[in-house]
Short mmCIF file of C-alpha atoms and ligand atoms in Angstrom, two decimals:
data_model
loop_
_atom_site.label_atom_id
_atom_site.label_comp_id
_atom_site.label_asym_id
_atom_site.label_seq_id
_atom_site.Cartn_x
_atom_site.Cartn_y
_atom_site.Cartn_z
CA MET A 76 -6.75 3.95 -18.49
CA ALA A 77 -5.14 7.36 -18.07
CA GLY A 78 -1.87 7.26 -16.20
CA SER A 79 -1.69 3.50 -16.29
CA VAL A 80 0.96 2.90 -18.93
CA LEU A 81 4.54 2.56 -17.80
CA SER A 82 6.63 4.40 -20.32
CA PRO A 83 9.72 6.54 -19.93
CA GLY A 84 8.82 10.16 -19.41
CA SER A 85 5.13 9.57 -18.79
CA ASN A 86 5.60 9.68 -15.05
CA GLY A 87 8.26 12.39 -14.84
CA ALA A 88 6.17 14.96 -12.99
CA ILE A 89 4.72 12.39 -10.61
CA GLY A 90 8.17 10.96 -9.97
CA ALA A 91 9.47 14.43 -9.13
CA ALA A 92 6.56 15.11 -6.75
CA ALA A 93 7.09 11.73 -5.10
CA GLY A 94 10.80 12.48 -4.75
CA GLU A 95 10.09 15.79 -3.01
CA LEU A 96 7.75 14.08 -0.56
CA LEU A 97 10.35 11.41 0.14
CA ALA A 98 12.92 14.03 1.07
CA ARG A 99 10.51 15.96 3.32
CA LEU A 100 9.07 12.96 5.13
CA PHE A 101 12.21 10.88 5.54
CA PRO A 102 13.72 12.63 8.61
CA ILE A 103 10.50 12.60 10.68
CA CYS A 104 10.43 10.24 13.67
CA ARG A 105 7.17 8.34 13.29
CA SER A 106 5.84 5.69 15.63
CA ILE A 107 2.45 4.13 16.36
CA THR A 108 1.46 7.37 18.11
CA GLY A 109 2.83 10.85 18.52
CA GLU A 110 3.76 14.09 16.84
CA GLY A 111 5.75 12.40 14.07
CA VAL A 112 2.57 10.84 12.70
CA ARG A 113 0.68 14.13 12.99
CA GLU A 114 3.48 16.04 11.26
CA THR A 115 3.59 13.42 8.47
CA LEU A 116 -0.18 13.59 7.95
CA ALA A 117 -0.09 17.40 7.90
CA ILE A 118 2.39 17.27 5.01
CA LEU A 119 0.40 14.63 3.13
CA ARG A 120 -2.78 16.69 3.59
CA GLU A 121 -1.17 19.36 1.42
CA HIS A 122 -1.51 16.88 -1.45
CA ALA A 123 -4.74 14.96 -0.82
CA PRO A 124 -7.90 15.31 1.27
CA TRP A 125 -6.95 13.08 4.22
CA ARG A 126 -9.28 13.40 7.23
CA ILE A 127 -7.76 12.98 10.69
CA GLU A 128 -9.29 10.83 13.42
CA GLU A 129 -7.86 10.19 16.91
CA TYR A 130 -8.59 7.49 19.48
CA ARG A 131 -7.80 8.24 23.11
CA THR A 132 -5.32 6.28 25.17
CA GLY A 133 -7.07 3.50 27.05
CA THR A 134 -9.86 2.98 24.49
CA ARG A 135 -10.68 -0.72 24.20
CA VAL A 136 -10.52 -1.91 20.60
CA TYR A 137 -11.52 -5.56 20.42
CA ASP A 138 -8.76 -7.50 22.20
CA TRP A 139 -6.43 -4.49 22.36
CA THR A 140 -6.18 -1.16 24.15
CA VAL A 141 -5.02 2.10 22.59
CA PRO A 142 -1.59 2.65 24.16
CA ARG A 143 -0.13 5.71 25.77
CA GLU A 144 1.34 8.27 23.40
CA TRP A 145 5.10 8.30 22.97
CA VAL A 146 6.86 11.66 23.15
CA VAL A 147 10.54 11.77 22.31
CA ARG A 148 12.63 14.93 22.40
CA ASP A 149 16.20 13.66 22.34
CA ALA A 150 18.34 10.62 23.06
CA TRP A 151 22.03 9.89 23.06
CA ILE A 152 24.93 7.88 24.41
CA ALA A 153 27.96 9.99 25.30
CA ASP A 154 31.47 8.88 26.15
CA ALA A 155 33.54 10.03 29.13
CA THR A 156 34.44 13.28 27.35
CA GLY A 157 30.76 14.13 26.83
CA ARG A 158 30.91 13.50 23.09
CA ARG A 159 27.69 12.01 21.70
CA ILE A 160 28.72 8.76 20.05
CA ILE A 161 25.17 7.58 19.34
CA ASP A 162 22.76 10.40 18.60
CA PHE A 163 19.02 10.15 17.94
CA ARG A 164 19.19 13.53 16.20
CA ARG A 165 21.51 12.11 13.58
CA ASN A 166 19.28 9.12 12.86
CA ASN A 167 16.03 8.33 14.67
CA LEU A 168 16.57 4.58 14.11
CA HIS A 169 19.25 4.80 16.83
CA LEU A 170 16.54 4.79 19.49
CA VAL A 171 14.36 1.73 20.06
CA GLY A 172 10.80 2.89 19.40
CA TYR A 173 8.76 3.52 22.55
CA SER A 174 11.84 3.61 24.77
CA ILE A 175 11.01 4.76 28.29
CA PRO A 176 12.94 7.72 29.75
CA VAL A 177 16.47 7.06 31.00
CA ARG A 178 19.13 9.36 32.47
CA ALA A 179 22.07 7.42 33.89
CA ARG A 180 25.78 6.73 33.83
CA MET A 181 26.58 3.09 33.31
CA THR A 182 29.37 0.74 32.40
CA PHE A 183 29.56 -0.78 28.96
CA GLN A 184 28.57 -4.11 30.51
CA GLU A 185 25.42 -2.55 31.93
CA LEU A 186 24.67 -0.84 28.66
CA ARG A 187 25.39 -3.81 26.38
CA PRO A 188 22.04 -5.67 26.80
CA HIS A 189 20.32 -2.50 25.54
CA LEU A 190 22.35 -2.27 22.32
CA HIS A 191 21.15 -3.82 19.05
CA SER A 192 23.24 -4.27 15.92
CA LEU A 193 23.39 -6.51 12.86
CA PRO A 194 26.65 -8.47 12.68
CA ALA A 195 25.81 -9.63 9.15
CA MET A 196 25.38 -6.03 7.93
CA PRO A 197 28.12 -4.06 9.69
CA ASP A 198 27.13 -0.66 8.25
CA ALA A 199 23.41 -0.93 8.94
CA VAL A 200 21.53 0.41 11.95
CA PRO A 201 18.61 -1.95 12.64
CA TYR A 202 15.02 -0.81 13.32
CA ARG A 203 13.65 -2.06 16.65
CA THR A 204 10.58 -1.24 18.73
CA SER A 205 9.16 -2.19 22.11
CA TYR A 206 5.57 -0.97 22.07
CA TYR A 207 4.00 -3.20 24.67
CA ALA A 208 6.85 -4.17 27.01
CA GLU A 209 8.26 -1.17 28.91
CA SER A 210 11.87 -1.12 27.87
CA TRP A 211 14.58 1.00 26.34
CA GLY A 212 17.46 0.52 23.95
CA PHE A 213 19.69 1.88 21.23
CA CYS A 214 20.38 0.55 17.75
CA LEU A 215 23.74 1.06 16.13
CA SER A 216 25.84 -0.35 13.37
CA GLU A 217 28.22 -3.19 14.09
CA ARG A 218 31.07 -0.82 13.23
CA GLN A 219 29.87 1.71 15.80
CA LEU A 220 29.53 -1.02 18.38
CA ALA A 221 33.15 -2.07 17.76
CA THR A 222 34.36 1.44 18.68
CA LEU A 223 32.83 1.29 22.18
CA ASP A 224 35.22 0.59 25.05
CA PRO A 225 34.30 -2.60 26.94
CA HIS A 226 35.77 -0.98 30.08
CA GLY A 227 34.25 2.43 29.48
CA VAL A 228 31.56 4.32 31.35
CA TYR A 229 28.84 5.98 29.33
CA GLU A 230 26.22 8.64 29.85
CA VAL A 231 22.84 7.43 28.58
CA VAL A 232 19.99 9.89 28.09
CA ILE A 233 16.56 9.20 26.65
CA ASP A 234 14.44 12.32 26.95
CA SER A 235 11.10 10.63 26.30
CA GLU A 236 7.71 10.34 27.91
CA LEU A 237 4.75 7.98 27.76
CA LYS A 238 1.60 9.97 28.42
CA ASP A 239 -2.14 9.72 28.00
CA GLY A 240 -2.87 11.06 24.55
CA ALA A 241 -4.22 9.56 21.36
CA LEU A 242 -3.55 7.32 18.41
CA THR A 243 -3.84 9.20 15.13
CA VAL A 244 -5.20 7.78 11.88
CA ALA A 245 -6.37 9.32 8.63
CA ASP A 246 -8.97 8.30 6.10
CA CYS A 247 -10.88 9.62 3.12
CA VAL A 248 -13.96 8.05 1.56
CA LEU A 249 -14.56 8.89 -2.10
CA PRO A 250 -18.16 7.95 -2.83
CA GLY A 251 -19.14 5.99 -5.92
CA VAL A 252 -22.50 5.08 -7.40
CA SER A 253 -22.46 1.26 -7.36
CA GLY A 254 -22.92 0.61 -3.67
CA ARG A 255 -19.72 -1.45 -3.64
CA GLU A 256 -16.76 -0.25 -1.63
CA PHE A 257 -13.03 -0.95 -1.91
CA LEU A 258 -10.23 -0.22 0.52
CA ILE A 259 -6.76 1.23 0.05
CA SER A 260 -4.76 1.05 3.28
CA THR A 261 -1.22 1.94 4.23
CA TYR A 262 0.74 2.29 7.49
CA CYS A 263 2.42 5.40 8.87
CA CYS A 264 4.18 4.08 11.98
CA HIS A 265 7.70 3.52 10.64
CA PRO A 266 10.44 6.13 11.24
CA SER A 267 13.22 6.97 8.77
CA MET A 268 12.96 4.19 6.22
CA ALA A 269 12.06 4.95 2.64
CA ASN A 270 10.69 1.72 1.21
CA ASP A 271 9.09 0.62 4.48
CA ASN A 272 7.00 2.61 4.44
CA LEU A 273 7.31 6.12 3.00
CA SER A 274 6.68 4.42 -0.33
CA GLY A 275 3.23 3.34 0.84
CA LEU A 276 2.37 6.74 2.31
CA ILE A 277 3.35 8.59 -0.84
CA VAL A 278 1.81 6.20 -3.37
CA SER A 279 -1.46 6.11 -1.37
CA THR A 280 -1.55 9.89 -1.15
CA LEU A 281 -0.93 10.36 -4.87
CA LEU A 282 -3.54 7.69 -5.66
CA LEU A 283 -6.04 9.46 -3.42
CA ARG A 284 -5.27 12.73 -5.15
CA GLU A 285 -5.78 11.10 -8.55
CA LEU A 286 -9.07 9.43 -7.66
CA ALA A 287 -10.40 12.52 -5.87
CA ARG A 288 -9.97 14.46 -9.11
CA ARG A 289 -12.04 12.05 -11.17
CA PRO A 290 -15.43 13.52 -12.00
CA ARG A 291 -17.22 10.24 -11.28
CA LEU A 292 -16.38 6.98 -9.55
CA ARG A 293 -18.29 3.77 -10.08
CA HIS A 294 -17.31 2.34 -6.71
CA THR A 295 -16.66 3.89 -3.33
CA TRP A 296 -12.96 4.02 -2.45
CA ARG A 297 -12.01 4.17 1.22
CA PHE A 298 -8.42 5.29 1.80
CA VAL A 299 -6.93 4.74 5.24
CA MET A 300 -3.53 5.55 6.67
CA LEU A 301 -2.78 4.27 10.14
CA PRO A 302 -0.18 2.66 12.37
CA GLU A 303 0.18 -1.00 11.53
CA THR A 304 -1.77 -3.55 13.61
CA ILE A 305 -3.02 -1.38 16.52
CA GLY A 306 -4.10 1.35 14.08
CA ALA A 307 -5.91 -1.07 11.78
CA ILE A 308 -7.60 -2.81 14.72
CA SER A 309 -8.60 0.56 16.20
CA TYR A 310 -9.99 1.71 12.86
CA LEU A 311 -11.95 -1.51 12.35
CA ALA A 312 -13.40 -1.19 15.85
CA HIS A 313 -14.55 2.38 15.15
CA HIS A 314 -15.88 1.66 11.63
CA GLU A 315 -17.12 -1.90 11.92
CA PRO A 316 -20.41 -1.58 9.99
CA GLU A 317 -18.76 0.12 7.02
CA MET A 318 -15.75 -2.18 7.06
CA ARG A 319 -17.97 -5.27 7.02
CA ASN A 320 -19.23 -4.02 3.67
CA VAL A 321 -15.87 -3.60 1.96
CA ALA A 322 -15.61 -5.87 -1.09
CA GLY A 323 -11.82 -5.96 -1.43
CA GLY A 324 -8.73 -3.90 -1.05
CA PHE A 325 -5.06 -3.16 -1.21
CA VAL A 326 -2.42 -2.71 1.45
CA VAL A 327 0.10 -0.35 -0.10
CA ALA A 328 3.53 -1.20 1.30
CA THR A 329 7.19 -1.36 0.28
CA CYS A 330 6.66 -0.32 -3.34
CA GLY A 331 9.61 1.96 -4.07
CA GLY A 332 12.72 -0.19 -4.25
CA PRO A 333 15.00 -0.82 -7.25
CA GLY A 334 14.10 -4.51 -7.48
CA ARG A 335 11.33 -6.43 -9.21
CA PHE A 336 7.66 -5.86 -8.74
CA GLY A 337 5.87 -8.40 -6.59
CA VAL A 338 2.27 -9.26 -5.85
CA LYS A 339 0.99 -10.81 -2.66
CA GLU A 340 -2.27 -12.54 -3.47
CA SER A 341 -5.41 -12.17 -1.39
CA PHE A 342 -6.61 -15.01 0.81
CA LEU A 343 -9.27 -15.72 -1.82
CA VAL A 344 -6.47 -16.05 -4.43
CA ASN A 345 -8.67 -15.37 -7.46
CA HIS A 346 -10.88 -12.53 -6.31
CA LEU A 347 -11.61 -9.60 -8.62
CA ILE A 348 -8.80 -7.62 -7.00
CA ASP A 349 -6.29 -10.41 -7.71
CA ARG A 350 -7.46 -10.60 -11.30
CA ALA A 351 -7.41 -6.82 -11.72
CA VAL A 352 -3.80 -6.71 -10.52
CA SER A 353 -2.84 -9.55 -12.87
CA ILE A 354 -4.42 -7.76 -15.82
CA ALA A 355 -2.68 -4.50 -14.90
CA PHE A 356 0.70 -6.25 -14.92
CA ARG A 357 -0.05 -8.25 -18.06
CA ASP A 358 -1.12 -5.14 -19.98
CA ALA A 359 2.02 -3.30 -18.81
CA GLY A 360 4.15 -6.20 -20.07
CA ILE A 361 5.58 -6.89 -16.60
CA GLU A 362 5.84 -10.30 -14.94
CA PRO A 363 5.90 -9.71 -11.17
CA LEU A 364 7.16 -12.04 -8.47
CA ARG A 365 4.21 -13.89 -6.94
CA TYR A 366 3.77 -14.31 -3.21
CA ALA A 367 1.15 -16.71 -1.92
CA PHE A 368 -1.20 -15.45 0.76
CA ALA A 369 -0.07 -16.12 4.31
CA PRO A 370 -1.57 -14.66 7.49
CA ASN A 371 1.53 -12.55 8.09
CA GLY A 372 2.78 -9.39 6.45
CA SER A 373 0.81 -6.23 7.04
CA ASP A 374 -2.74 -5.24 7.87
CA GLU A 375 -4.36 -7.87 5.66
CA ARG A 376 -4.04 -9.83 8.91
CA GLN A 377 -6.74 -7.58 10.36
CA TYR A 378 -8.85 -6.79 7.28
CA SER A 379 -9.12 -10.44 6.25
CA ALA A 380 -9.87 -11.67 9.79
CA PRO A 381 -13.03 -13.79 10.21
CA ALA A 382 -15.34 -10.89 11.15
CA PHE A 383 -14.38 -8.88 8.05
CA ARG A 384 -12.93 -11.26 5.47
CA ILE A 385 -11.90 -8.46 3.13
CA PRO A 386 -9.66 -9.94 0.43
CA VAL A 387 -6.56 -7.75 0.29
CA THR A 388 -3.65 -7.78 -2.12
CA THR A 389 -0.36 -5.88 -2.22
CA ILE A 390 1.70 -4.66 -5.14
CA SER A 391 5.27 -4.22 -3.95
CA LYS A 392 8.63 -3.31 -5.39
CA ASP A 393 11.15 -4.94 -3.09
CA LYS A 394 8.59 -6.50 -0.77
CA TYR A 395 8.98 -6.38 3.01
CA TYR A 396 10.87 -9.40 4.39
CA GLU A 397 12.49 -9.96 0.99
CA TYR A 398 15.11 -7.25 0.54
CA ASP A 399 18.45 -7.08 2.33
CA PHE A 400 17.97 -3.54 3.64
CA TYR A 401 14.54 -4.34 5.18
CA HIS A 402 14.14 -2.72 8.61
CA THR A 403 17.56 -1.07 8.53
CA SER A 404 19.06 2.38 7.99
CA LEU A 405 20.10 1.29 4.48
CA ASP A 406 16.43 1.50 3.44
CA ASP A 407 17.10 5.14 2.66
CA LEU A 408 16.84 7.77 -0.06
CA ASP A 409 19.52 6.03 -2.12
CA PHE A 410 17.41 2.86 -2.19
CA VAL A 411 14.07 4.43 -3.13
CA THR A 412 13.43 6.90 -5.91
CA GLY A 413 10.45 9.01 -6.87
CA HIS A 414 10.41 7.32 -10.25
CA ALA A 415 10.08 3.85 -8.74
CA LEU A 416 7.16 5.22 -6.73
CA ALA A 417 5.61 6.62 -9.90
CA ASP A 418 5.88 3.20 -11.55
CA SER A 419 4.13 1.55 -8.61
CA LEU A 420 1.51 4.26 -8.63
CA ALA A 421 0.83 3.53 -12.31
CA LEU A 422 0.25 -0.16 -11.58
CA TYR A 423 -2.05 0.48 -8.64
CA SER A 424 -3.89 3.01 -10.78
CA ALA A 425 -4.23 0.50 -13.62
CA ALA A 426 -5.59 -2.17 -11.27
CA ILE A 427 -8.10 0.36 -9.89
CA ASP A 428 -9.11 1.24 -13.44
CA VAL A 429 -9.87 -2.42 -14.12
CA ILE A 430 -12.12 -2.58 -11.04
CA GLU A 431 -13.74 0.74 -11.90
CA GLU A 432 -14.39 -0.13 -15.55
CA ASN A 433 -15.46 -3.72 -15.03
CA ARG A 434 -19.07 -4.45 -15.94
CA VAL A 435 -21.30 -7.36 -16.89
CA LEU A 436 -22.73 -7.16 -20.38
CA ARG A 437 -25.39 -9.08 -22.22
CA SER A 438 -25.78 -9.48 -25.93
CA CYS A 439 -28.88 -7.95 -27.51
CA ASN A 440 -28.32 -10.34 -30.39
CA PRO A 441 -27.66 -13.69 -28.73
CA HIS A 442 -28.92 -15.98 -31.56
CA GLY A 443 -25.61 -16.32 -33.40
CA GLU A 444 -23.22 -13.67 -34.61
CA PRO A 445 -24.44 -10.19 -35.35
CA GLN A 446 -23.90 -8.93 -38.86
CA LEU A 447 -21.07 -6.49 -38.37
CA GLY A 448 -20.80 -5.29 -41.95
CA ARG A 449 -24.10 -3.48 -42.10
CA ARG A 450 -23.17 -1.65 -38.91
CA GLY A 451 -19.82 -0.53 -40.28
CA LEU A 452 -17.99 -2.65 -37.73
CA TYR A 453 -16.24 -4.95 -40.21
CA PRO A 454 -13.40 -5.20 -41.23
CA GLN A 455 -11.48 -1.97 -41.53
CA ILE A 456 -9.49 -1.64 -38.34
CA GLY A 457 -7.04 -4.53 -38.64
CA GLY A 458 -3.86 -3.97 -36.70
CA ALA A 459 -5.21 -0.92 -35.00
CA LEU A 460 -5.04 -2.52 -31.57
CA HIS A 461 -2.11 -3.71 -29.53
CA GLN A 462 -0.67 -7.11 -30.27
CA SER A 463 0.85 -9.56 -27.86
CA PRO A 464 4.53 -8.78 -27.26
CA ALA A 465 7.12 -10.90 -29.07
CA GLY A 466 7.73 -14.17 -27.29
CA ASP A 467 4.30 -14.11 -25.72
CA ASN A 468 2.47 -17.26 -26.77
CA ARG A 469 -0.95 -16.21 -25.55
CA PRO A 470 -3.53 -15.98 -28.30
CA CYS A 471 -2.84 -12.80 -30.21
CA VAL A 472 -5.69 -10.37 -30.62
CA GLU A 473 -4.80 -8.83 -33.93
CA ASN A 474 -7.70 -6.63 -34.61
CA GLU A 475 -10.90 -5.19 -33.37
CA VAL A 476 -13.00 -7.87 -35.03
CA ASP A 477 -11.34 -10.52 -32.88
CA LEU A 478 -12.22 -8.52 -29.77
CA ILE A 479 -15.76 -8.02 -31.00
CA SER A 480 -16.05 -11.78 -31.50
CA TRP A 481 -14.83 -12.53 -27.99
CA ILE A 482 -16.99 -9.91 -26.36
CA MET A 483 -20.15 -10.90 -28.23
CA PHE A 484 -19.43 -14.58 -27.62
CA LEU A 485 -19.02 -14.11 -23.86
CA ALA A 486 -21.80 -11.52 -23.47
CA ASP A 487 -24.32 -13.89 -21.90
CA GLY A 488 -24.94 -11.77 -18.82
CA LYS A 489 -22.69 -14.01 -16.76
CA HIS A 490 -19.25 -12.87 -17.92
CA ASP A 491 -17.78 -9.50 -17.11
CA LEU A 492 -15.14 -7.45 -18.90
CA VAL A 493 -12.42 -8.98 -16.74
CA ASP A 494 -13.46 -12.44 -17.98
CA MET A 495 -13.35 -11.11 -21.54
CA ALA A 496 -9.86 -9.61 -21.09
CA GLU A 497 -8.60 -12.88 -19.62
CA ARG A 498 -10.16 -15.18 -22.22
CA SER A 499 -9.33 -13.05 -25.24
CA ALA A 500 -5.90 -11.90 -24.00
CA GLY A 501 -6.96 -8.49 -25.27
CA ARG A 502 -5.79 -5.44 -23.38
CA PHE A 503 -8.38 -4.39 -20.84
CA ALA A 504 -8.50 -0.82 -22.15
CA ASP A 505 -9.25 -2.17 -25.63
CA ILE A 506 -11.99 -4.46 -24.31
CA VAL A 507 -13.57 -1.47 -22.58
CA ALA A 508 -13.38 0.69 -25.69
CA VAL A 509 -14.78 -1.98 -28.01
CA ALA A 510 -17.56 -2.91 -25.59
CA ARG A 511 -18.57 0.74 -25.42
CA LYS A 512 -18.76 0.89 -29.19
CA LEU A 513 -20.92 -2.26 -29.28
CA GLU A 514 -23.27 -0.68 -26.74
CA GLN A 515 -23.55 2.37 -28.96
CA HIS A 516 -24.57 0.02 -31.78
CA GLU A 517 -27.13 -1.52 -29.41
CA LEU A 518 -25.49 -4.92 -29.63
CA LEU A 519 -24.78 -5.01 -25.88
CA GLU A 520 -26.55 -3.90 -22.76
CA GLU A 521 -25.31 -3.74 -19.22
CA VAL A 522 -26.74 -6.03 -16.56
CA ALA A 523 -26.15 -6.56 -12.89
CA LYS A 524 -24.13 -9.72 -12.38
CA ASP A 525 -25.62 -10.09 -8.94
CA ALA A 526 -28.08 -7.39 -8.08
CA ALA A 527 -27.53 -7.81 -4.37
CA GLU A 528 -23.77 -7.75 -4.62
CA SER A 529 -23.30 -5.43 -7.53
CA PRO A 530 -26.12 -3.02 -8.16
CA LEU A 531 -24.86 -1.81 -11.49
CA ALA A 532 -28.14 -0.25 -12.55
CA ALA A 533 -26.96 3.13 -11.34
CA SER A 534 -23.97 3.07 -13.66
ZN1 ZN B 805 8.05 -2.78 8.60
#
């Protein structure tokens, strides 16, 4: 379970790397298409082996069509003196995403329907887009709006273009030996906001880097990074046979805030990925907020759709929809830190470890208890393993013998290590270590739980 324990100092280097990426990626103007996405992916490719794929404008993808590519060079509103009072170059959230080109002088009254602000958050610039209805607009803080002259005339320039081009996605498939495949997906279409979703881009990239360095993977891990909705639908349409085979996955989103961890459950509620995430949190001593599955949120809407039915969960830290700064300019580099990203990375990594290490075992000595003493397995290691934290009223696994008892008791070829960790309340890493020892003593052997679903023979 390397890298999976949250402790001060253990994630210092990763937190620093994540912080550097945050600072580099934050200013880039990303959208569902365009150079901002390509520039972002080029930076992330310095850290992990992302592979780029592009789908041309006009390509039919199920019920959708790949849109034209958005090019934006500059945009501003200037007052009568020519002074830029709203400037895209200062903050790309000022321009409504996918705004069509405009070059005009207009009265405040003509301009007003194109201005978006948040009266309840007077210092925040909101994030707005208009991908599929040709439109234009500016976002500004309520305070900025108050400084505009209702009788004034303004110069409005949007130096943009909608052209035939492509939609850019990235993926990387790390092959495993089991024949089972899991998905880690994140979205790269949001401009300058740190939690939504630079956090997802950075945590996914560092996870990919970590898994790519492992000498051996039990399962295949498919990483994808794409614009939300249209990107996921486009990717599914271009990879349908492989995606129909994915057993479960994660959408990595909004995981870098200062607030509490949260978990959005999969539509299956108690799938292996849900249980792996629960064990990861339990073993880290963290109680996350729980969010029931709903067909909203991010790209689980696509991955869990009837044709694919991939159960998808999300570990968040200040989940989308839930934090005050969501979809505003206040979701910035003061709100998200590299260390919060490192903590989220550790939890994702721990959940992946549970999935990677999980196996089904069968006792080679099923007719009662094995005699541990003659194998040197009893009883010298009391207290060597972790105990339940104070105040935790789950059954306390005090020593290795208790874990041996649970594992041997459940090792009927039907229970896996996740079952054993749940029933015994033992830490998953301890269950893995003790099970390995029992295999060495030829008290356990590995079996396929369901040969068709989980061909574990190769492991
Ligand atoms: Zn969002």
